Coordinates of C-alpha atoms in Angstrom, one line a residue:
Chain Q
M373 CA -13.0 -75.5 124.6
T374 CA -14.9 -72.5 126.0
L375 CA -18.5 -73.1 127.1
L376 CA -21.2 -70.8 125.9
R377 CA -23.9 -70.6 128.5
P378 CA -27.2 -69.0 127.3
V379 CA -29.0 -67.1 130.1
A380 CA -32.5 -65.5 130.0
A381 CA -32.3 -61.7 130.3
R382 CA -34.3 -61.8 133.5
A383 CA -31.8 -64.3 135.0
W384 CA -28.7 -62.4 134.0
R385 CA -27.9 -61.0 137.5
A386 CA -28.6 -64.3 139.1
A387 CA -26.3 -66.1 136.6
V388 CA -23.4 -63.6 137.2
S389 CA -24.0 -63.6 140.9
E390 CA -23.9 -67.4 141.1
A391 CA -20.7 -67.6 139.0
I392 CA -19.0 -65.1 141.3
E393 CA -20.3 -66.0 144.7
R394 CA -21.0 -69.7 144.4
R395 CA -18.4 -70.9 141.9
G396 CA -15.7 -68.3 142.8
E397 CA -15.3 -67.2 139.2
R398 CA -13.9 -63.8 138.2
F399 CA -15.4 -61.3 135.8
G400 CA -13.2 -61.1 132.8
G401 CA -15.1 -58.6 130.6
A402 CA -18.4 -58.0 128.9
W403 CA -19.4 -57.0 125.4
A404 CA -22.4 -56.3 123.3
T405 CA -23.1 -57.6 119.8
R406 CA -24.8 -55.9 116.9
D407 CA -28.0 -57.9 117.2
G408 CA -28.7 -56.9 120.8
G409 CA -26.7 -59.7 122.4
W410 CA -24.9 -59.2 125.7
R411 CA -22.0 -61.4 126.9
A412 CA -19.8 -61.7 129.9
V413 CA -16.8 -64.0 130.3
M414 CA -16.2 -65.5 133.7
L415 CA -12.8 -66.9 134.5
A416 CA -11.8 -69.7 136.9
G417 CA -8.2 -70.9 136.9
D418 CA -7.3 -71.6 133.2
E419 CA -11.0 -72.1 132.2
A420 CA -13.5 -69.6 130.9
V421 CA -17.2 -69.6 130.5
V422 CA -19.1 -67.1 128.4
L423 CA -22.5 -66.2 129.6
C424 CA -24.8 -64.8 126.9
C425 CA -28.2 -63.3 126.8
D426 CA -30.4 -61.2 124.5
A427 CA -31.4 -57.8 125.7
E428 CA -35.2 -57.2 126.2
D429 CA -36.3 -54.0 124.6
G430 CA -32.7 -53.0 124.4
R431 CA -32.1 -53.3 128.1
V432 CA -30.4 -55.7 130.5
D433 CA -30.0 -55.7 134.3
S434 CA -26.8 -54.0 135.4
I435 CA -24.3 -56.1 137.3
V436 CA -22.0 -53.3 138.5
D437 CA -23.1 -53.9 142.1
I438 CA -22.1 -57.5 141.9
A439 CA -19.0 -57.0 139.7
A440 CA -17.6 -53.5 139.9
A441 CA -15.2 -54.4 137.2
A442 CA -18.1 -54.3 134.7
L443 CA -18.5 -50.5 135.2
W444 CA -16.7 -49.5 132.0
D445 CA -18.0 -52.5 130.0
E446 CA -21.6 -51.4 130.6
R447 CA -20.9 -47.8 129.8
E448 CA -19.1 -48.8 126.6
A449 CA -22.0 -51.1 125.5
H450 CA -24.4 -48.2 126.0
D451 CA -22.3 -45.8 124.0
L452 CA -21.4 -48.1 121.1
H453 CA -24.3 -50.5 120.9
G454 CA -27.1 -48.5 122.6
L455 CA -27.8 -51.0 125.3
G456 CA -29.5 -49.8 128.5
F457 CA -28.6 -51.1 131.9
I458 CA -31.4 -51.2 134.5
G459 CA -30.0 -50.2 137.9
H460 CA -26.8 -48.6 136.5
D461 CA -27.6 -45.0 137.5
P462 CA -26.2 -42.6 136.5
L463 CA -25.0 -44.4 133.4
R464 CA -22.2 -41.9 132.4
P465 CA -20.9 -41.7 128.9
L466 CA -17.5 -43.3 128.3
I467 CA -16.7 -43.3 124.6
E468 CA -19.4 -40.8 123.6
H469 CA -17.7 -37.4 123.8
T470 CA -20.6 -35.1 122.8
A471 CA -22.3 -35.2 126.2
E472 CA -22.5 -32.1 128.4
L473 CA -19.9 -31.9 131.1
E474 CA -22.4 -32.5 133.9
R475 CA -23.4 -35.8 132.4
W476 CA -19.9 -37.4 132.6
V477 CA -18.2 -35.9 135.6
T478 CA -18.6 -36.9 139.2
P479 CA -20.5 -34.2 141.1
V480 CA -18.1 -32.8 143.6
S481 CA -18.9 -29.6 145.5
G482 CA -17.9 -27.7 148.6
E483 CA -16.0 -24.6 149.7
G484 CA -12.9 -24.0 147.5
V485 CA -13.6 -27.0 145.2
H486 CA -12.7 -26.4 141.6
Q487 CA -11.8 -28.5 138.6
V488 CA -8.5 -28.7 136.8
A489 CA -8.8 -30.0 133.2
V490 CA -5.7 -31.6 131.6
G491 CA -5.4 -33.0 128.1
P492 CA -6.3 -34.6 125.8
I493 CA -2.9 -33.3 124.6
H494 CA -0.2 -33.5 127.3
A495 CA 3.1 -31.7 127.7
G496 CA 5.4 -34.6 127.0
V497 CA 5.5 -37.3 124.4
I498 CA 2.4 -39.0 125.8
E499 CA -0.7 -40.6 124.4
S500 CA -3.9 -38.5 124.3
G501 CA -6.5 -38.6 127.0
H502 CA -8.4 -36.1 129.2
F503 CA -8.2 -35.9 132.9
R504 CA -10.5 -33.7 135.0
F505 CA -9.3 -33.3 138.6
H506 CA -11.6 -32.1 141.4
V507 CA -9.3 -30.3 143.8
V508 CA -9.1 -28.2 146.9
G509 CA -5.9 -26.3 146.8
E510 CA -3.4 -29.0 145.7
R511 CA -5.4 -31.9 147.1
I512 CA -7.2 -34.1 144.6
L513 CA -10.6 -35.1 145.8
A514 CA -11.6 -37.1 142.8
L515 CA -10.5 -37.7 139.2
D516 CA -12.7 -38.2 136.2
T517 CA -10.8 -39.8 133.3
R518 CA -12.2 -39.2 129.8
L519 CA -10.3 -41.5 127.5
F520 CA -11.2 -42.9 124.1
H521 CA -9.9 -40.0 122.2
K522 CA -7.9 -42.7 120.3
H523 CA -11.0 -44.8 119.6
R524 CA -10.4 -46.3 116.2
G525 CA -13.2 -48.8 116.1
L526 CA -10.8 -51.7 115.8
E527 CA -13.3 -54.3 117.0
R528 CA -16.0 -53.1 114.6
A529 CA -13.5 -53.1 111.8
A530 CA -12.7 -56.7 112.5
E531 CA -16.3 -57.9 112.1
G532 CA -16.9 -59.9 109.0
L533 CA -13.2 -60.5 108.3
A534 CA -11.5 -63.9 108.0
P535 CA -9.7 -64.6 111.4
D536 CA -6.3 -64.3 109.8
D537 CA -7.1 -60.8 108.4
A538 CA -8.3 -59.6 111.8
L539 CA -5.1 -60.5 113.5
K540 CA -3.6 -57.1 112.5
H541 CA -6.5 -55.3 114.2
A542 CA -5.5 -57.0 117.5
G543 CA -1.9 -56.2 116.8
R544 CA -2.3 -52.5 116.1
A545 CA -4.5 -52.0 119.1
C546 CA -1.2 -51.2 120.9
A547 CA 2.4 -51.5 119.9
A548 CA 3.7 -52.0 123.5
C549 CA 1.3 -54.9 124.0
A550 CA 1.4 -56.2 120.4
V551 CA 2.5 -59.7 121.3
A552 CA 0.1 -60.0 124.3
N553 CA -2.8 -58.8 122.2
T554 CA -2.1 -61.0 119.2
V555 CA -1.3 -64.1 121.2
A556 CA -4.6 -63.6 123.1
Y557 CA -6.4 -63.2 119.8
A558 CA -4.7 -66.2 118.2
Q559 CA -5.5 -68.3 121.3
A560 CA -9.2 -67.2 121.1
V561 CA -9.5 -68.2 117.4
E562 CA -7.7 -71.5 118.1
D563 CA -10.0 -72.2 121.0
A564 CA -13.0 -71.6 118.7
T565 CA -11.7 -73.7 115.9
G566 CA -10.6 -76.6 118.0
L567 CA -6.8 -76.1 117.6
W568 CA -4.3 -76.7 120.4
P569 CA -0.8 -75.2 120.3
S570 CA 2.2 -77.6 120.0
A571 CA 4.9 -77.6 122.6
D572 CA 7.2 -75.6 120.3
L573 CA 4.5 -73.1 119.6
R574 CA 3.8 -72.7 123.3
R575 CA 7.5 -72.1 124.0
Q576 CA 7.9 -69.7 121.1
R577 CA 5.0 -67.6 122.2
T578 CA 6.2 -67.6 125.8
V579 CA 9.6 -66.3 124.6
L580 CA 7.9 -63.5 122.6
L581 CA 5.7 -62.5 125.6
E582 CA 8.6 -62.4 128.0
L583 CA 10.7 -60.3 125.5
E584 CA 7.8 -57.9 125.4
R585 CA 7.6 -57.8 129.2
L586 CA 11.3 -57.2 129.4
Y587 CA 11.4 -54.0 127.4
N588 CA 8.2 -52.8 128.9
H589 CA 9.3 -53.3 132.5
L590 CA 12.6 -51.5 131.7
H591 CA 10.5 -48.7 130.1
D592 CA 8.2 -48.5 133.1
I593 CA 11.0 -48.3 135.6
G594 CA 12.5 -45.5 133.6
A595 CA 9.0 -43.8 133.4
I596 CA 8.7 -43.8 137.2
C597 CA 12.2 -42.2 137.5
A598 CA 10.9 -39.6 135.0
G599 CA 7.8 -39.1 137.2
V600 CA 10.0 -38.0 140.1
G601 CA 12.3 -36.0 137.9
F602 CA 15.3 -38.4 138.5
A603 CA 17.0 -37.9 135.1
P604 CA 19.9 -40.4 135.6
G605 CA 17.4 -43.2 136.2
S606 CA 15.1 -42.4 133.4
M607 CA 18.0 -42.0 130.9
A608 CA 19.7 -45.2 132.0
F609 CA 16.5 -47.3 131.8
A610 CA 15.6 -45.7 128.5
A611 CA 18.9 -46.8 127.1
L612 CA 18.4 -50.3 128.5
K613 CA 14.9 -50.5 127.0
D614 CA 16.4 -49.4 123.6
R615 CA 18.9 -52.3 123.9
A616 CA 16.2 -54.8 124.7
Q617 CA 14.2 -53.6 121.6
E618 CA 17.3 -53.8 119.5
L619 CA 17.6 -57.5 120.5
N620 CA 14.0 -58.0 119.5
A621 CA 14.9 -56.5 116.1
Q622 CA 18.0 -58.6 115.7
A623 CA 16.3 -61.9 116.7
F624 CA 12.9 -61.4 115.2
G625 CA 13.1 -58.5 112.8
H626 CA 11.1 -55.9 114.6
R627 CA 11.7 -53.7 117.7
F628 CA 8.1 -54.3 118.9
L629 CA 8.0 -57.9 117.6
F630 CA 5.3 -57.1 115.0
G631 CA 4.6 -59.9 112.7
T632 CA 5.8 -62.7 115.0
V633 CA 2.4 -64.2 115.9
A634 CA 0.0 -66.1 113.7
I635 CA -3.1 -68.2 114.2
G636 CA -2.2 -71.9 114.5
G637 CA 1.5 -71.3 114.0
I638 CA 4.4 -69.0 114.2
P639 CA 6.1 -67.2 111.3
V640 CA 9.5 -66.9 112.9
A641 CA 12.2 -69.2 114.1
L642 CA 15.6 -69.1 115.9
D643 CA 18.3 -71.5 114.9
P644 CA 20.8 -72.6 117.6
P645 CA 23.4 -69.8 116.9
A646 CA 20.7 -67.1 116.9
A647 CA 19.1 -68.5 120.1
G648 CA 22.5 -68.7 121.7
A649 CA 23.4 -65.1 120.7
L650 CA 20.1 -63.8 122.0
R651 CA 20.6 -65.7 125.3
G652 CA 24.1 -64.3 125.7
A653 CA 23.0 -60.7 125.0
L654 CA 20.1 -61.1 127.5
R655 CA 22.5 -62.2 130.2
E656 CA 24.5 -59.0 129.7
L657 CA 21.4 -56.9 129.7
R658 CA 20.2 -58.6 132.9
A659 CA 23.4 -57.8 134.6
D660 CA 23.3 -54.1 133.5
A661 CA 19.6 -53.8 134.4
L662 CA 20.2 -55.2 137.9
A663 CA 23.2 -52.8 138.3
G664 CA 20.9 -49.9 137.2
W665 CA 18.3 -51.1 139.7
R666 CA 20.9 -51.2 142.5
D667 CA 21.8 -47.6 141.7
L668 CA 18.1 -46.6 142.0
T669 CA 17.7 -48.2 145.4
F670 CA 20.6 -46.1 146.7
A671 CA 19.2 -42.9 145.1
A672 CA 17.8 -41.4 148.3
S673 CA 16.2 -38.4 146.6
M674 CA 14.2 -40.7 144.4
Q675 CA 13.3 -43.3 147.0
A676 CA 12.0 -40.6 149.3
R677 CA 9.3 -39.7 146.7
L678 CA 7.7 -43.2 146.4
D679 CA 6.4 -44.4 149.7
G680 CA 2.7 -43.8 150.5
V681 CA 2.0 -42.1 147.2
G682 CA -0.9 -43.3 145.1
V683 CA -2.0 -46.1 147.4
L684 CA -4.4 -48.7 145.9
E685 CA -5.9 -50.6 148.8
L686 CA -6.1 -54.4 148.6
E687 CA -9.9 -54.3 148.9
D688 CA -10.3 -51.8 146.1
A689 CA -7.9 -53.8 143.9
L690 CA -10.0 -56.9 144.5
R691 CA -13.4 -55.2 144.1
M692 CA -12.4 -53.3 141.0
G693 CA -10.9 -56.4 139.3
V694 CA -7.4 -54.8 139.0
V695 CA -4.8 -57.0 137.3
G696 CA -1.1 -57.3 136.6
P697 CA 1.8 -55.7 138.5
A698 CA -0.6 -53.1 140.0
A699 CA -2.8 -55.8 141.5
R700 CA 0.2 -57.8 142.8
A701 CA 1.7 -54.6 144.4
S702 CA -1.5 -54.3 146.4
G703 CA -1.3 -57.9 147.5
V704 CA -3.6 -59.7 145.0
P705 CA -1.7 -62.9 144.1
L706 CA -3.1 -62.9 140.5
D707 CA -1.0 -63.6 137.4
A708 CA -2.5 -65.0 134.2
R709 CA 0.7 -66.8 133.5
V710 CA 0.1 -69.2 136.4
G711 CA -1.3 -72.5 135.2
N712 CA -1.7 -71.2 131.7
R713 CA -1.6 -74.5 129.7
R714 CA -1.4 -72.8 126.3
L715 CA 2.0 -71.2 127.3
V716 CA 5.1 -72.6 129.1
Y717 CA 5.3 -71.2 132.6
G718 CA 5.9 -74.4 134.6
G719 CA 5.5 -73.7 138.3
L720 CA 5.6 -70.0 138.1
R721 CA 4.1 -68.2 141.1
P722 CA 2.9 -64.6 141.1
A723 CA 5.7 -62.2 142.3
S724 CA 5.0 -60.4 145.5
P725 CA 6.8 -57.3 146.6
P726 CA 8.6 -57.2 150.0
A727 CA 5.6 -55.2 151.3
A728 CA 2.3 -55.1 149.4
T729 CA 1.7 -51.5 150.2
G730 CA -0.1 -50.7 147.0
D731 CA 1.8 -47.5 146.5
V732 CA 4.2 -46.2 143.8
A733 CA 7.1 -47.8 145.7
A734 CA 5.4 -51.3 145.6
R735 CA 4.5 -50.9 141.9
L736 CA 8.1 -50.0 141.1
R737 CA 9.6 -52.8 143.1
I738 CA 7.3 -55.5 141.7
R739 CA 8.6 -54.6 138.2
A740 CA 12.2 -55.0 139.3
L741 CA 11.4 -58.5 140.7
E742 CA 9.5 -59.5 137.6
L743 CA 12.3 -58.2 135.4
E744 CA 14.7 -60.5 137.0
A745 CA 12.3 -63.5 136.8
T746 CA 11.6 -62.7 133.1
C747 CA 15.4 -62.7 132.3
D748 CA 15.7 -66.1 134.1
M749 CA 12.8 -67.6 132.3
L750 CA 14.2 -66.4 128.9
D751 CA 17.5 -67.9 129.7
E752 CA 15.9 -71.2 130.3
L753 CA 13.5 -71.0 127.3
L754 CA 16.3 -70.1 124.9
S755 CA 18.5 -73.0 125.9
L756 CA 17.0 -74.7 122.9
P757 CA 16.4 -73.3 119.4
L758 CA 12.9 -72.2 118.5
A759 CA 11.3 -74.2 115.7
R760 CA 8.5 -73.2 113.4
D761 CA 5.6 -75.3 114.5
G762 CA 1.9 -75.1 114.6
A763 CA -1.2 -76.0 116.4
S764 CA -2.9 -79.3 115.9
P765 CA -6.6 -79.9 115.4
G766 CA -8.6 -82.5 117.3
R767 CA -10.4 -80.4 119.9
E768 CA -14.0 -79.6 119.8
R769 CA -15.0 -76.4 118.0
S770 CA -17.0 -73.7 119.8
P771 CA -18.9 -70.7 118.6
V772 CA -16.9 -68.6 121.0
G773 CA -13.2 -68.7 121.8
V774 CA -11.3 -67.1 124.7
G775 CA -7.6 -66.2 124.8
R776 CA -5.8 -65.1 128.0
V777 CA -2.4 -63.7 128.4
E778 CA -0.5 -61.8 131.0
S779 CA 0.7 -58.7 129.2
P780 CA 3.3 -56.4 130.8
R781 CA 0.3 -54.6 132.4
G782 CA -1.7 -57.6 133.5
E783 CA -4.3 -60.0 132.2
T784 CA -5.6 -59.4 128.7
V785 CA -8.7 -61.3 127.7
C786 CA -9.6 -61.7 124.0
T787 CA -12.8 -63.2 122.9
V788 CA -13.8 -64.1 119.4
E789 CA -17.2 -65.2 118.1
L790 CA -17.0 -67.0 114.7
V791 CA -19.9 -67.4 112.4
A792 CA -19.2 -69.3 109.1
A793 CA -15.5 -69.0 109.6
R794 CA -15.7 -65.2 109.8
V795 CA -15.2 -63.0 112.8
A796 CA -18.7 -62.0 114.0
R797 CA -17.4 -60.2 117.1
M798 CA -13.9 -59.7 118.5
H799 CA -13.5 -58.3 121.9
L800 CA -10.1 -57.3 123.3
R801 CA -10.1 -56.4 127.0
S802 CA -6.6 -55.4 127.8
A803 CA -5.1 -55.0 131.2
S804 CA -5.1 -51.3 130.7
Y805 CA -8.9 -51.3 130.2
A806 CA -9.2 -53.3 133.4
N807 CA -6.9 -51.0 135.4
W808 CA -7.8 -47.4 134.3
P809 CA -10.6 -47.0 136.9
A810 CA -8.0 -48.0 139.6
V811 CA -5.8 -45.1 138.5
A812 CA -8.5 -42.7 139.4
R813 CA -9.1 -44.5 142.7
A814 CA -5.4 -44.4 143.7
T815 CA -5.2 -40.8 142.8
A816 CA -7.9 -39.5 145.2
G817 CA -6.4 -37.9 148.3
N818 CA -3.0 -37.2 146.7
L819 CA -1.5 -33.9 145.6
L820 CA -2.0 -32.8 142.0
P821 CA 1.7 -32.6 141.2
D822 CA 2.0 -36.3 142.2
F823 CA -0.5 -37.4 139.5
P824 CA 2.1 -37.9 136.7
L825 CA 4.1 -40.1 139.1
I826 CA 1.0 -42.2 140.1
N827 CA -0.1 -42.4 136.5
K828 CA 3.4 -43.6 135.5
S829 CA 3.5 -46.2 138.2
F830 CA 0.5 -47.9 136.5
E831 CA 1.9 -47.0 133.1
L832 CA -1.3 -48.0 131.3
C833 CA -1.8 -47.8 127.5
Y834 CA -4.4 -45.4 126.2
A835 CA -4.2 -47.2 122.8
C836 CA -5.1 -50.6 124.3
A837 CA -8.1 -49.2 126.2
D838 CA -9.4 -47.0 123.4
R839 CA -9.0 -49.5 120.6
Chain U
M637 CA 22.3 -38.6 107.2
F638 CA 22.4 -36.3 110.1
V639 CA 23.0 -32.7 109.5
L640 CA 25.3 -30.8 111.7
L641 CA 24.3 -28.4 114.4
R642 CA 25.8 -25.5 112.6
Q643 CA 23.6 -26.1 109.6
L644 CA 20.5 -25.4 111.6
G645 CA 20.7 -21.7 111.1
E646 CA 20.6 -22.3 107.4
I647 CA 17.7 -24.8 107.8
R648 CA 15.7 -22.2 109.8
R649 CA 16.3 -19.6 107.0
R650 CA 15.2 -21.9 104.2
A651 CA 12.3 -23.3 106.2
R652 CA 11.3 -19.7 106.8
L653 CA 11.4 -20.3 110.6
G654 CA 13.7 -17.3 111.2
R655 CA 11.8 -16.0 114.3
G656 CA 14.3 -14.8 117.0
S657 CA 17.5 -13.7 115.3
G658 CA 20.4 -16.1 115.5
T659 CA 18.5 -18.8 117.5
R660 CA 19.8 -22.1 116.1
W661 CA 16.9 -24.1 117.6
L662 CA 13.6 -25.6 116.6
G663 CA 10.8 -26.5 119.0
V664 CA 8.8 -29.7 118.2
R665 CA 5.3 -30.2 119.7
H666 CA 4.1 -33.8 119.5
V667 CA 0.4 -34.6 119.2
D668 CA -0.9 -38.2 119.3
A669 CA -3.9 -38.3 117.1
G670 CA -4.8 -42.0 117.6
S671 CA -1.6 -43.9 117.2
C672 CA -0.9 -47.4 118.6
N673 CA 1.7 -45.9 120.9
G674 CA 4.6 -47.3 118.8
C675 CA 5.5 -44.0 117.4
E676 CA 5.4 -42.5 120.9
H677 CA 7.7 -45.1 122.3
E678 CA 10.2 -44.5 119.5
L679 CA 9.9 -40.7 119.6
G680 CA 10.5 -40.9 123.4
L681 CA 13.8 -42.6 122.7
V682 CA 14.8 -40.0 120.1
T683 CA 15.6 -37.6 123.0
S684 CA 17.3 -40.3 125.0
P685 CA 21.1 -40.4 125.4
L686 CA 21.6 -42.8 122.6
H687 CA 20.0 -40.7 119.9
D688 CA 20.1 -37.3 121.6
L689 CA 18.0 -35.2 119.2
Q690 CA 18.9 -32.1 121.2
R691 CA 22.4 -32.0 120.0
F692 CA 21.0 -31.1 116.6
G693 CA 19.2 -28.1 118.0
L694 CA 15.8 -29.7 118.1
D695 CA 13.8 -30.5 121.3
I696 CA 10.3 -31.5 122.3
V697 CA 8.5 -28.5 123.8
A698 CA 5.6 -28.6 126.2
S699 CA 3.2 -26.2 124.3
P700 CA 2.3 -25.6 120.7
R701 CA 2.8 -21.9 121.5
H702 CA 6.6 -22.7 121.8
A703 CA 6.7 -24.9 118.7
D704 CA 8.0 -24.5 115.2
I705 CA 7.0 -28.0 114.1
L706 CA 3.8 -29.9 114.9
L707 CA 4.7 -33.6 114.9
I708 CA 1.6 -35.8 114.6
T709 CA 1.2 -39.5 115.0
G710 CA -1.8 -41.8 114.3
P711 CA -4.5 -42.0 111.7
V712 CA -6.3 -38.9 113.2
T713 CA -9.4 -40.2 115.0
T714 CA -12.5 -38.1 114.7
R715 CA -12.2 -37.5 118.5
M716 CA -8.7 -36.0 118.1
A717 CA -9.4 -33.9 115.1
G718 CA -10.7 -31.0 117.2
P719 CA -7.8 -30.9 119.7
L720 CA -5.3 -31.3 116.9
R721 CA -6.7 -28.3 115.1
T722 CA -6.7 -26.3 118.3
A723 CA -3.0 -27.2 118.8
Y724 CA -2.2 -26.2 115.3
D725 CA -4.1 -22.9 115.6
A726 CA -2.2 -22.1 118.8
M727 CA 1.2 -22.2 117.1
P728 CA 2.9 -19.1 116.0
T729 CA 3.5 -18.7 112.2
P730 CA 5.4 -19.6 110.2
R731 CA 5.0 -23.2 111.2
L732 CA 5.7 -26.7 109.9
V733 CA 3.6 -29.9 110.2
A734 CA 5.3 -33.3 110.3
A735 CA 3.4 -36.5 109.9
L736 CA 5.1 -39.3 111.8
G737 CA 4.6 -42.9 110.9
D738 CA 2.5 -44.8 108.3
C739 CA -0.8 -44.2 110.1
A740 CA -0.4 -40.4 110.0
L741 CA 0.5 -40.7 106.3
G742 CA -2.8 -42.4 105.5
R743 CA -1.5 -46.0 105.5
N744 CA -3.1 -47.5 108.6
V745 CA -4.2 -51.1 108.7
L746 CA -7.9 -50.3 109.1
G747 CA -8.5 -48.4 105.9
E748 CA -11.4 -46.0 105.6
R749 CA -13.5 -45.9 108.8
T750 CA -16.0 -43.6 110.2
E751 CA -14.0 -43.3 113.4
L752 CA -11.0 -42.0 111.5
I753 CA -10.2 -38.9 109.4
G754 CA -7.6 -41.2 107.8
S755 CA -4.5 -39.1 107.6
V756 CA -3.0 -35.8 108.8
E757 CA -3.0 -34.4 105.3
R758 CA -6.8 -34.4 105.2
L759 CA -6.8 -31.9 108.1
L760 CA -3.6 -29.9 107.9
P761 CA -0.9 -29.1 105.2
V762 CA 1.9 -31.6 105.7
D763 CA 5.5 -30.4 105.1
I764 CA 7.5 -33.4 106.5
R765 CA 6.8 -37.1 106.1
I766 CA 8.4 -39.7 108.3
V767 CA 7.7 -43.2 107.1
G768 CA 7.8 -46.5 109.1
C769 CA 5.6 -48.6 111.3
P770 CA 6.9 -47.4 113.6
P771 CA 10.1 -45.7 112.4
T772 CA 13.0 -46.5 114.7
P773 CA 14.4 -43.6 116.8
R774 CA 17.3 -43.3 114.4
E775 CA 15.0 -43.3 111.4
I776 CA 12.9 -40.6 113.0
A777 CA 15.9 -38.4 113.7
E778 CA 17.4 -38.9 110.2
Q779 CA 14.2 -38.4 108.3
L780 CA 13.3 -35.3 110.3
L781 CA 16.7 -33.7 109.9
D782 CA 16.9 -34.7 106.2
A783 CA 13.5 -33.2 105.5
L784 CA 14.4 -30.0 107.3
A785 CA 17.6 -29.8 105.2
E786 CA 15.7 -30.3 102.0
L787 CA 12.9 -27.8 102.7
G788 CA 13.2 -25.1 100.0
P789 CA 12.4 -21.4 100.4

């Protein structure tokens, strides 16, 4: 059960500060409510505490100097709910797109400094988002990202719905993270309604999450190959990804595993022959993926392009609350799968690359390591058939529930507030949302033509962040 | 089913895309107007070795100025309506508009929302409709090629 801890508005900073500095908790996202409420979820191990306060005259003290990860959360709350943040200056627009250029870009000036504007429509088959580079010659001094072109108001649309009906909102936030987002949402609702997943449900969800990670990591390795223009690698891994998605379709009826997650249960099952067939096909895929990876490690023209590019320093990764493979590649031993009691990860430890250099090379290598680990986990998990089973009641109910899942891009935190069995507020803070500011940080100092490569090495979703 | 490469000349003529004599080729420009990224993932694979759209004379091009077909995904967010219109206006004429996926066709899970235009058709004339959520790479290729084959003069 997640604790809801009311805090007086004037004590907000002190409460967050105490959670982080005295209790060693991590900031896991903040969101505003329609009635002027302001919340922050603090994470410690597998536990979560939600701090809540009411804004005074529409304003709250900013916490960005205590928790830099709250930067976007505060900007979003200002744009969507009109909250003001005392001490957050300048408070730049994030989702609001009507502002003058000067109001949302970083002021950068000097001899020869100019801006290069890219997007929202990009040259390839890529999601929409705008990037504004401040450059001298080819050198990037700073990057302002202006995302949220794909803002669909998913969270607002979920308000007032029955929890089962809002599941599709979490699911359609992003296809590539559909399982992670829906499991996080289902966990949040179960947490609020006092349900606890059965052993079968925990295993089933873990299988789905790892299948999602498998095709995403294959895709991401291929995307980095594309980022350096290494066509054999990008084509080979695109084909492997396609194979992984076909296995999803054969086993569970959908290439992106849509419709496989439900609140308090699971709508799909795998009988022993199906589980065996999937297991066998995954073993073949694992062997081919590792062979493909070996080829990449010997592709000198590709390897020469990875080292020292797009470095995200360890201290920045920690300060900015970066999650997932990007954090681990910079040396942060953080993985939401570790100790997650609502899923089955046994004694999993966060993967660490041979050298946590925080560059494109490290972000590529960590995915190869995790790919292998995921295949091994799936092999073990699929040694038994998957039964339809649910979650059992018996736990205490809570006005707020929290779900936490390690998506292919990192920790996704979903929070649900229920009032009279309806969704009063759903907040989905995906790993992409957490990591986008780090892309800009890792880009500074690099050459403009390297940006697509750096961007691909994070491979964040715009859809997940924009919602 | 798939149409053959040699039929593309005929398709171009019937679709009134006969710019550049004898060029058996169509350029496709993709615009994401607020999709969940599912259609992008699948569209990306349409040009992969397994599906290889290029063998039919179609390819994804970098600019709307090089494109015969504007291929649009997503329910068209209000924030993407302007850029989408700009891309369309930048295309040479005659031109075709293809709506890819159920969201672009006005069947998104959210229904009517102030953040959304709701469908491509509310903004641009749609010539080609590719259904699915998301359509698989094979379905995208088949529906696109079938629609091109069926386009009358």
